[in-house]
Amino acid sequence: MARESILVFSGVLTAVDTVLYTVPASKCLILKSLILCNQGSSNTTFYFSIASTHAVYAHPLAAGETLVIPVTDQVIDSGSVIRGTSTAGTVTMRLSGDLLDGAASSNGFTLIHSQLSPVAGSLILGAGGKKILKSLILCNHITANRSVTISIQQAAGGTIDIIKNFTVGVGKTILVPTTDLLIVQNEVLKGSTTGSSSDISYHMTFKAVT
C-alpha cells in the first residue's frame, strides 16, 4: 500500500479550540514528529486531542520555550480529527506524519482512544492473533494526581504488571516507550487508574504480527 510523508499542520495554535487535521476517507495517519514553540513573551498552556480524546491537556510552555513530543507510531484512523489550542494564541506547531492507503484495520492496526476505569478492565484481547504495542499515551486531564496500573493476564495463567501505580501528575502527558511489547494469543492487556473513569485518557496503537 502507498505511503506518503506529509506535513499534517504548520502554523499558530489560536486561543480557540480548532480542527488542525482530519484524516481523509480510506486513509490512516501515522504521527512522526510534533514540535511546539511559544513565540510569545508570556507563559501559556496548550491542548492537543486525537479522535476526541485528550492527548495533551493544559501543558505549560514558558515564553520562548520549545517542546518536542515523541509521538512516533501513534496511528489515527480515517475520519478522525486532530484538534489543538493555546491559551495565549502564541504557540507554533509543526506536525508531520505518514499517510497510508486504507483504513487502520486494513493496514493491520488496532487503535484505542478511551479513558481508564478505576476497575481493571480489558484494553486489548489477544484473540485473533499476536499483536505488538507500538504506542501508548497517557494523559491526566484533571486537577489531581492519578496512579495508573497496566498488566498482562497471561494465557498460561497469572498476571504480570507492566506499569504499577505509576503517578501521572496534574495535566501531565506520559508517552510510554513500549518498544514493541508483544501480546500473544489469548493474553489480555488490562489497565486501571485511581479516581473516576474520566480522569486518565489513553491512546494505544497495536500492530498485528505473525
Coordinates of N, CA and C in Angstrom, one line a residue:
M1 N 0.8 -1.2 0.0 CA 0.0 0.0 0.0 C 0.9 1.3 0.0
A2 N 0.4 2.3 -0.7 CA 1.2 3.5 -0.8 C 1.3 4.2 0.6
R3 N 2.5 4.8 0.8 CA 2.8 5.5 2.0 C 3.5 6.8 1.6
E4 N 2.9 7.9 2.1 CA 3.4 9.3 1.8 C 3.7 10.1 3.0
S5 N 4.9 10.7 3.1 CA 5.2 11.6 4.2 C 4.5 12.9 3.9
I6 N 3.8 13.4 4.9 CA 3.0 14.6 4.7 C 3.3 15.6 5.9
L7 N 3.1 16.9 5.6 CA 3.0 17.9 6.6 C 1.6 18.0 7.1
V8 N 1.3 17.6 8.3 CA -0.1 17.5 8.8 C -0.6 18.9 9.2
F9 N 0.3 19.6 9.9 CA -0.1 21.0 10.3 C 1.2 21.8 10.5
S10 N 1.1 23.1 10.1 CA 2.2 24.0 10.4 C 1.6 25.4 10.5
G11 N 1.7 26.0 11.7 CA 1.1 27.2 12.0 C 1.0 27.6 13.4
V12 N 0.1 28.5 13.7 CA -0.1 29.0 15.1 C -1.3 28.4 15.7
L13 N -1.2 27.9 16.9 CA -2.4 27.4 17.6 C -3.1 28.7 18.2
T14 N -4.4 28.9 17.8 CA -5.1 30.0 18.3 C -5.7 29.7 19.7
A15 N -6.3 30.8 20.3 CA -6.9 30.6 21.6 C -8.3 29.9 21.5
V16 N -8.7 29.6 20.4 CA -10.0 28.8 20.2 C -9.6 27.4 19.7
D17 N -10.3 26.4 20.4 CA -10.0 25.0 20.0 C -10.4 24.8 18.5
T18 N -9.4 24.3 17.8 CA -9.5 24.3 16.3 C -9.2 23.0 15.8
V19 N -9.9 22.6 14.7 CA -9.5 21.3 14.0 C -8.3 21.6 13.2
L20 N -7.2 20.9 13.4 CA -5.9 21.0 12.7 C -5.8 20.1 11.5
Y21 N -6.5 18.9 11.6 CA -6.4 18.0 10.5 C -7.5 16.9 10.7
T22 N -8.0 16.5 9.6 CA -9.0 15.4 9.5 C -8.4 14.3 8.6
V23 N -8.3 13.1 9.1 CA -7.7 12.1 8.2 C -8.7 11.7 7.1
P24 N -8.2 11.8 5.9 CA -9.1 11.5 4.7 C -9.7 10.1 4.8
A25 N -10.8 10.0 4.1 CA -11.5 8.7 4.0 C -10.6 7.7 3.3
S26 N -10.7 6.4 3.8 CA -9.9 5.3 3.2 C -8.4 5.5 3.4
K27 N -8.0 6.3 4.4 CA -6.6 6.5 4.8 C -6.4 6.3 6.3
C28 N -5.2 6.2 6.7 CA -4.8 6.3 8.1 C -3.5 7.0 8.2
L29 N -3.3 7.7 9.3 CA -2.1 8.6 9.5 C -1.3 8.0 10.7
I30 N 0.0 7.9 10.4 CA 1.0 7.6 11.5 C 1.7 8.9 11.9
L31 N 1.5 9.4 13.1 CA 2.2 10.6 13.5 C 3.7 10.3 13.7
K32 N 4.6 11.2 13.3 CA 6.0 11.0 13.3 C 6.8 12.1 14.1
S33 N 6.3 13.3 14.0 CA 7.0 14.4 14.6 C 6.1 15.5 15.1
L34 N 6.3 16.0 16.3 CA 5.5 17.1 16.8 C 6.4 18.1 17.6
I35 N 6.5 19.3 17.1 CA 7.4 20.3 17.7 C 6.5 21.6 17.9
L36 N 6.6 22.1 19.2 CA 5.9 23.3 19.5 C 6.9 24.4 20.0
C37 N 6.5 25.6 19.8 CA 7.3 26.7 20.3 C 6.4 27.9 20.7
N38 N 6.6 28.4 21.9 CA 5.9 29.5 22.4 C 6.7 30.8 22.0
Q39 N 6.3 31.4 20.9 CA 7.0 32.6 20.4 C 6.6 33.9 21.0
G40 N 5.7 33.8 22.1 CA 5.3 35.0 22.8 C 6.2 35.3 23.9
S41 N 5.9 36.5 24.5 CA 6.7 37.0 25.7 C 6.1 36.6 27.0
S42 N 5.0 35.8 27.0 CA 4.4 35.4 28.3 C 4.2 33.9 28.3
N43 N 4.1 33.3 29.4 CA 3.9 31.9 29.6 C 2.5 31.6 29.1
T44 N 2.3 30.3 28.6 CA 1.0 29.9 28.1 C 0.8 28.4 28.4
T45 N -0.3 27.9 28.0 CA -0.6 26.4 28.0 C -1.2 26.0 26.7
F46 N -1.0 24.8 26.4 CA -1.6 24.3 25.1 C -2.3 22.9 25.3
Y47 N -3.2 22.7 24.4 CA -4.1 21.5 24.5 C -4.0 20.8 23.1
F48 N -4.1 19.5 23.1 CA -4.0 18.7 21.9 C -4.8 17.4 22.1
S49 N -5.7 17.1 21.1 CA -6.5 15.9 21.2 C -6.5 15.1 19.9
I50 N -6.7 13.8 20.1 CA -6.8 12.9 18.9 C -8.0 12.1 19.0
A51 N -8.8 12.1 18.0 CA -10.1 11.3 17.9 C -11.0 11.6 19.1
S52 N -11.1 12.9 19.4 CA -12.0 13.4 20.5 C -11.5 13.0 21.9
T53 N -10.3 12.6 22.0 CA -9.7 12.1 23.3 C -8.4 12.9 23.6
H54 N -8.4 13.4 24.9 CA -7.2 14.3 25.2 C -5.9 13.5 25.1
A55 N -4.9 14.2 24.5 CA -3.5 13.6 24.4 C -2.6 14.5 25.2
V56 N -2.8 15.8 25.2 CA -2.1 16.8 26.0 C -3.1 17.8 26.5
Y57 N -3.0 18.0 27.8 CA -4.1 18.9 28.5 C -3.4 19.9 29.4
A58 N -3.6 21.2 29.0 CA -3.1 22.3 29.8 C -1.6 22.2 30.1
H59 N -0.9 21.8 29.1 CA 0.6 21.7 29.3 C 1.2 23.1 29.3
P60 N 2.0 23.5 30.3 CA 2.6 24.8 30.3 C 3.8 24.9 29.3
L61 N 3.9 26.1 28.7 CA 5.0 26.4 27.9 C 5.5 27.8 28.2
A62 N 6.7 27.9 28.7 CA 7.2 29.2 29.1 C 7.5 30.1 27.8
A63 N 7.6 31.4 28.0 CA 7.9 32.3 26.9 C 9.2 31.8 26.3
G64 N 9.2 31.7 25.0 CA 10.4 31.3 24.2 C 10.7 29.8 24.3
E65 N 9.9 29.0 25.0 CA 10.2 27.6 25.1 C 9.8 26.7 23.9
T66 N 10.7 25.8 23.6 CA 10.4 24.8 22.5 C 10.2 23.4 23.2
L67 N 9.2 22.7 22.7 CA 8.9 21.4 23.2 C 8.8 20.4 22.0
V68 N 9.5 19.3 22.1 CA 9.5 18.2 21.1 C 8.8 17.0 21.8
I69 N 7.7 16.6 21.2 CA 6.9 15.5 21.8 C 7.1 14.2 20.9
P70 N 7.6 13.1 21.4 CA 7.9 11.9 20.6 C 6.6 11.1 20.4
V71 N 5.8 11.5 19.4 CA 4.5 10.8 19.2 C 4.7 9.7 18.2
T72 N 5.9 9.3 17.9 CA 6.2 8.3 16.9 C 5.3 7.0 17.0
D73 N 4.7 6.7 15.9 CA 3.9 5.4 15.7 C 2.5 5.5 16.3
Q74 N 2.1 6.7 16.7 CA 0.6 6.8 17.1 C -0.2 6.9 15.8
V75 N -1.1 5.9 15.6 CA -1.9 5.9 14.4 C -3.2 6.5 14.6
I76 N -3.7 7.2 13.6 CA -5.0 7.8 13.6 C -5.8 7.3 12.4
D77 N -7.1 6.9 12.6 CA -7.8 6.3 11.6 C -8.6 7.3 10.7
S78 N -9.1 6.8 9.6 CA -9.8 7.7 8.6 C -11.0 8.3 9.3
G79 N -11.2 9.6 9.0 CA -12.3 10.4 9.6 C -12.0 11.0 10.9
S80 N -10.9 10.5 11.6 CA -10.6 11.0 12.9 C -10.0 12.4 12.8
V81 N -10.2 13.2 13.9 CA -9.8 14.6 13.9 C -8.7 14.9 14.9
I82 N -7.8 15.7 14.5 CA -6.7 16.3 15.4 C -7.1 17.7 15.7
R83 N -7.1 18.1 17.0 CA -7.5 19.4 17.4 C -6.4 20.0 18.3
G84 N -6.3 21.3 18.4 CA -5.4 22.0 19.3 C -5.7 23.4 19.5
T85 N -5.1 23.9 20.7 CA -5.3 25.3 21.0 C -4.3 25.7 22.0
S86 N -4.0 27.0 22.1 CA -3.1 27.5 23.2 C -3.8 28.7 23.8
T87 N -3.7 28.9 25.1 CA -4.5 29.9 25.8 C -4.1 31.3 25.4
A88 N -2.8 31.6 25.0 CA -2.4 32.9 24.6 C -2.4 33.1 23.1
G89 N -2.6 32.0 22.4 CA -2.6 32.1 20.9 C -1.2 32.4 20.3
T90 N -0.1 32.0 21.1 CA 1.2 32.3 20.6 C 2.1 31.1 20.3
V91 N 1.5 29.9 20.4 CA 2.3 28.7 20.2 C 2.2 28.2 18.7
T92 N 3.4 28.0 18.1 CA 3.5 27.5 16.8 C 3.6 26.0 16.9
M93 N 3.1 25.3 16.0 CA 3.1 23.8 15.9 C 3.5 23.3 14.5
R94 N 4.4 22.4 14.5 CA 4.9 21.7 13.3 C 4.6 20.2 13.5
L95 N 3.7 19.6 12.8 CA 3.3 18.3 12.9 C 3.4 17.5 11.6
S96 N 4.1 16.4 11.6 CA 4.2 15.7 10.4 C 3.9 14.2 10.6
G97 N 3.7 13.5 9.5 CA 3.4 12.0 9.6 C 3.4 11.3 8.3
D98 N 3.1 10.1 8.3 CA 3.0 9.3 7.1 C 1.5 8.9 6.9
L99 N 1.1 9.2 5.7 CA -0.3 8.9 5.3 C -0.3 7.6 4.5
L100 N -1.1 6.6 4.9 CA -1.2 5.3 4.3 C -2.5 5.1 3.6
D101 N -2.5 4.4 2.5 CA -3.7 4.0 1.8 C -4.4 3.0 2.7
G102 N -5.7 3.1 2.8 CA -6.5 2.1 3.5 C -6.7 2.5 5.0
A103 N -7.8 2.1 5.6 CA -8.1 2.4 7.0 C -7.1 1.6 7.8
A104 N -7.1 2.0 9.1 CA -6.1 1.4 10.1 C -6.2 -0.1 10.1
S105 N -7.4 -0.6 10.1 CA -7.6 -2.1 10.2 C -7.0 -2.8 9.0
S106 N -7.2 -2.2 7.8 CA -6.7 -2.9 6.6 C -5.2 -2.9 6.5
N107 N -4.5 -2.0 7.4 CA -3.1 -2.0 7.5 C -2.6 -2.8 8.7
G108 N -3.5 -3.5 9.3 CA -3.1 -4.4 10.4 C -3.0 -3.7 11.8
F109 N -3.6 -2.5 11.9 CA -3.5 -1.7 13.2 C -4.8 -1.9 13.9
T110 N -4.7 -1.9 15.2 CA -5.9 -1.8 16.2 C -5.6 -0.6 17.0
L111 N -6.6 0.3 17.0 CA -6.5 1.6 17.7 C -7.5 1.7 18.8
I112 N -7.0 2.3 19.9 CA -7.9 2.5 21.1 C -7.7 4.0 21.6
H113 N -8.8 4.7 21.7 CA -8.7 6.1 22.2 C -9.8 6.1 23.3
S114 N -9.5 6.1 24.6 CA -10.5 6.0 25.6 C -10.0 6.5 26.9
Q115 N -10.8 6.1 28.0 CA -10.4 6.5 29.4 C -10.2 5.2 30.2
L116 N -9.3 5.3 31.2 CA -9.1 4.2 32.1 C -10.2 4.2 33.2
S117 N -10.5 3.0 33.7 CA -11.5 2.9 34.7 C -10.8 2.6 36.0
P118 N -11.5 2.9 37.2 CA -10.9 2.5 38.5 C -10.8 1.0 38.7
V119 N -11.6 0.3 37.9 CA -11.6 -1.2 38.0 C -10.8 -1.7 36.8
A120 N -9.9 -2.6 37.0 CA -9.0 -3.1 36.0 C -9.9 -3.8 34.9
G121 N -9.9 -3.1 33.7 CA -10.7 -3.6 32.6 C -9.8 -4.0 31.4
S122 N -10.3 -4.8 30.5 CA -9.6 -5.3 29.3 C -9.4 -4.1 28.3
L123 N -8.1 -3.9 28.0 CA -7.8 -2.9 27.0 C -7.7 -3.5 25.6
I124 N -7.1 -4.7 25.6 CA -7.0 -5.4 24.3 C -7.0 -6.9 24.6
L125 N -7.6 -7.7 23.7 CA -7.6 -9.1 23.8 C -6.6 -9.7 22.8
G126 N -5.9 -10.8 23.2 CA -5.0 -11.5 22.3 C -5.7 -12.4 21.3
A127 N -7.1 -12.5 21.4 CA -7.8 -13.3 20.4 C -7.6 -12.8 19.0
G128 N -7.5 -13.7 18.1 CA -7.3 -13.2 16.7 C -5.8 -13.1 16.3
G129 N -4.9 -13.5 17.1 CA -3.5 -13.5 16.8 C -2.7 -12.5 17.6
K130 N -1.4 -12.6 17.3 CA -0.4 -11.8 18.1 C -0.4 -10.3 17.7
K131 N -0.1 -9.5 18.6 CA -0.1 -8.0 18.4 C 1.1 -7.4 19.1
I132 N 1.7 -6.4 18.6 CA 2.7 -5.6 19.3 C 2.1 -4.2 19.6
L133 N 2.5 -3.7 20.8 CA 2.0 -2.4 21.2 C 3.1 -1.4 20.7
K134 N 2.6 -0.6 19.7 CA 3.6 0.4 19.1 C 3.6 1.7 19.8
S135 N 2.5 2.1 20.4 CA 2.4 3.4 21.0 C 1.5 3.4 22.2
L136 N 1.8 4.1 23.3 CA 1.0 4.2 24.4 C 1.1 5.7 25.0
I137 N 0.0 6.4 25.0 CA 0.0 7.8 25.5 C -1.0 7.8 26.7
L138 N -0.6 8.3 27.8 CA -1.5 8.5 29.0 C -1.6 10.0 29.3
C139 N -2.8 10.5 29.5 CA -3.0 12.0 29.7 C -3.9 12.2 30.9
N140 N -3.4 12.9 31.9 CA -4.2 13.3 33.1 C -4.8 14.7 32.8
H141 N -6.1 14.7 32.7 CA -6.8 16.0 32.4 C -7.7 16.5 33.5
I142 N -7.3 16.2 34.7 CA -8.0 16.8 35.9 C -7.0 17.5 36.8
T143 N -7.5 18.0 37.9 CA -6.6 18.8 38.8 C -6.1 18.1 40.0
A144 N -5.9 16.8 39.9 CA -5.3 15.9 40.9 C -4.5 14.8 40.3
N145 N -3.4 14.4 41.0 CA -2.6 13.3 40.6 C -3.4 12.0 40.5
R146 N -3.0 11.2 39.6 CA -3.7 9.9 39.5 C -2.6 8.8 39.3
S147 N -2.8 7.6 39.8 CA -1.9 6.4 39.6 C -2.5 5.5 38.6
V148 N -1.6 4.9 37.8 CA -2.0 4.1 36.7 C -1.3 2.7 36.8
T149 N -2.1 1.6 36.6 CA -1.5 0.3 36.6 C -1.9 -0.4 35.3
I150 N -1.0 -1.0 34.6 CA -1.3 -1.7 33.3 C -0.6 -3.1 33.5
S151 N -1.3 -4.1 33.2 CA -0.9 -5.5 33.4 C -1.3 -6.4 32.2
I152 N -0.6 -7.6 32.2 CA -0.9 -8.6 31.2 C -1.4 -9.8 31.9
Q153 N -2.7 -10.3 31.6 CA -3.2 -11.5 32.0 C -2.7 -12.6 31.1
Q154 N -1.8 -13.4 31.5 CA -1.1 -14.4 30.6 C -2.0 -15.5 30.2
A155 N -1.8 -16.0 29.1 CA -2.6 -17.2 28.6 C -2.4 -18.4 29.4
A156 N -1.2 -18.6 29.9 CA -0.9 -19.8 30.7 C -1.3 -19.6 32.2
G157 N -1.8 -18.4 32.5 CA -2.3 -18.2 33.9 C -1.4 -17.2 34.6
G158 N -1.9 -16.4 35.5 CA -1.2 -15.5 36.3 C -1.1 -14.1 35.6
T159 N -0.8 -13.1 36.3 CA -0.8 -11.7 35.8 C 0.5 -11.1 36.1
I160 N 1.1 -10.3 35.2 CA 2.3 -9.6 35.4 C 2.0 -8.1 35.2
D161 N 2.6 -7.2 36.0 CA 2.4 -5.8 35.8 C 3.5 -5.3 34.9
I162 N 3.1 -4.4 34.0 CA 4.0 -3.6 33.1 C 4.2 -2.2 33.8
I163 N 3.2 -1.6 34.3 CA 3.2 -0.4 35.0 C 2.5 -0.6 36.3
K164 N 3.0 -0.2 37.4 CA 2.4 -0.4 38.7 C 2.3 0.9 39.5
N165 N 1.1 1.3 39.7 CA 0.9 2.5 40.5 C 1.8 3.7 40.1
F166 N 1.9 3.9 38.8 CA 2.7 5.0 38.2 C 1.9 6.3 38.3
T167 N 2.5 7.3 38.9 CA 1.8 8.6 39.1 C 1.9 9.4 37.9
V168 N 0.7 9.8 37.4 CA 0.6 10.8 36.3 C 0.1 12.1 36.9
G169 N 1.0 13.1 36.9 CA 0.7 14.3 37.6 C -0.4 15.1 37.0
V170 N -0.8 16.2 37.6 CA -1.8 17.1 37.1 C -1.4 17.6 35.8
G171 N -2.3 17.4 34.8 CA -2.0 18.0 33.4 C -0.9 17.4 32.7
K172 N -0.4 16.2 33.2 CA 0.8 15.6 32.5 C 0.4 14.6 31.5
T173 N 1.2 14.5 30.4 CA 1.1 13.5 29.4 C 2.3 12.6 29.5
I174 N 2.1 11.3 29.5 CA 3.2 10.4 29.5 C 3.2 9.5 28.2
L175 N 4.3 9.6 27.5 CA 4.5 8.7 26.4 C 5.3 7.5 26.8
V176 N 4.7 6.3 26.9 CA 5.4 5.2 27.4 C 6.2 4.5 26.3
P177 N 7.5 4.3 26.4 CA 8.3 3.6 25.4 C 8.1 2.1 25.5
T178 N 7.1 1.6 24.8 CA 6.7 0.2 25.0 C 7.6 -0.7 24.2
T179 N 8.4 -0.2 23.2 CA 9.4 -0.9 22.4 C 8.8 -2.2 21.9
D180 N 7.7 -2.1 21.2 CA 7.0 -3.3 20.5 C 6.7 -4.4 21.5
L181 N 6.1 -4.1 22.6 CA 5.6 -5.1 23.5 C 4.7 -6.1 22.8
L182 N 5.0 -7.4 23.0 CA 4.2 -8.4 22.3 C 3.1 -9.0 23.2
I183 N 1.9 -9.0 22.6 CA 0.7 -9.6 23.3 C 0.4 -10.8 22.4
V184 N 0.5 -12.0 23.0 CA 0.3 -13.3 22.3 C -1.1 -13.7 22.3
Q185 N -1.4 -14.8 21.6 CA -2.8 -15.3 21.5 C -3.3 -15.6 22.9
N186 N -4.6 -15.1 23.1 CA -5.3 -15.4 24.4 C -4.8 -14.6 25.6
E187 N -3.8 -13.7 25.4 CA -3.5 -12.8 26.5 C -4.4 -11.6 26.5
V188 N -4.5 -11.0 27.7 CA -5.3 -9.8 27.9 C -4.5 -8.7 28.5
L189 N -4.5 -7.5 27.9 CA -3.9 -6.4 28.4 C -4.9 -5.6 29.2
K190 N -4.6 -5.3 30.5 CA -5.6 -4.7 31.4 C -5.0 -3.4 31.9
G191 N -5.9 -2.4 32.3 CA -5.5 -1.2 32.8 C -6.5 -0.6 33.8
S192 N -6.0 0.2 34.7 CA -6.9 0.9 35.7 C -6.2 2.1 36.2
T193 N -7.0 3.0 36.9 CA -6.5 4.2 37.5 C -7.2 4.5 38.8
T194 N -6.6 5.3 39.6 CA -7.3 5.8 40.8 C -8.2 6.9 40.4
G195 N -9.2 7.2 41.2 CA -10.1 8.3 40.8 C -11.3 7.8 40.0
S196 N -11.9 8.6 39.2 CA -13.0 8.3 38.4 C -12.6 7.8 37.0
S197 N -13.6 7.3 36.2 CA -13.3 6.7 34.9 C -13.1 7.8 33.8
S198 N -13.1 9.0 34.2 CA -12.9 10.0 33.1 C -11.6 10.9 33.4
D199 N -10.7 10.4 34.3 CA -9.6 11.2 34.7 C -8.4 11.0 33.8
I200 N -8.1 9.8 33.4 CA -7.0 9.5 32.5 C -7.4 9.0 31.2
S201 N -7.0 9.8 30.2 CA -7.2 9.3 28.8 C -6.0 8.5 28.3
Y202 N -6.3 7.6 27.4 CA -5.1 6.9 26.8 C -5.3 6.6 25.3
H203 N -4.2 6.5 24.7 CA -4.2 6.2 23.2 C -3.3 5.0 23.0
M204 N -3.7 4.0 22.4 CA -2.9 2.8 22.1 C -3.0 2.4 20.6
T205 N -1.8 2.1 20.1 CA -1.7 1.6 18.7 C -1.1 0.2 18.7
F206 N -1.8 -0.8 18.2 CA -1.3 -2.2 18.1 C -1.2 -2.5 16.7
K207 N -0.2 -3.4 16.4 CA 0.1 -3.9 15.0 C 0.1 -5.4 15.0
A208 N -0.7 -6.0 14.1 CA -0.8 -7.4 14.0 C 0.5 -7.9 13.5
V209 N 1.0 -9.0 14.1 CA 2.3 -9.7 13.6 C 2.0 -11.2 13.5
T210 N 3.0 -11.8 12.9 CA 2.9 -13.3 12.7 C 4.0 -14.0 13.5

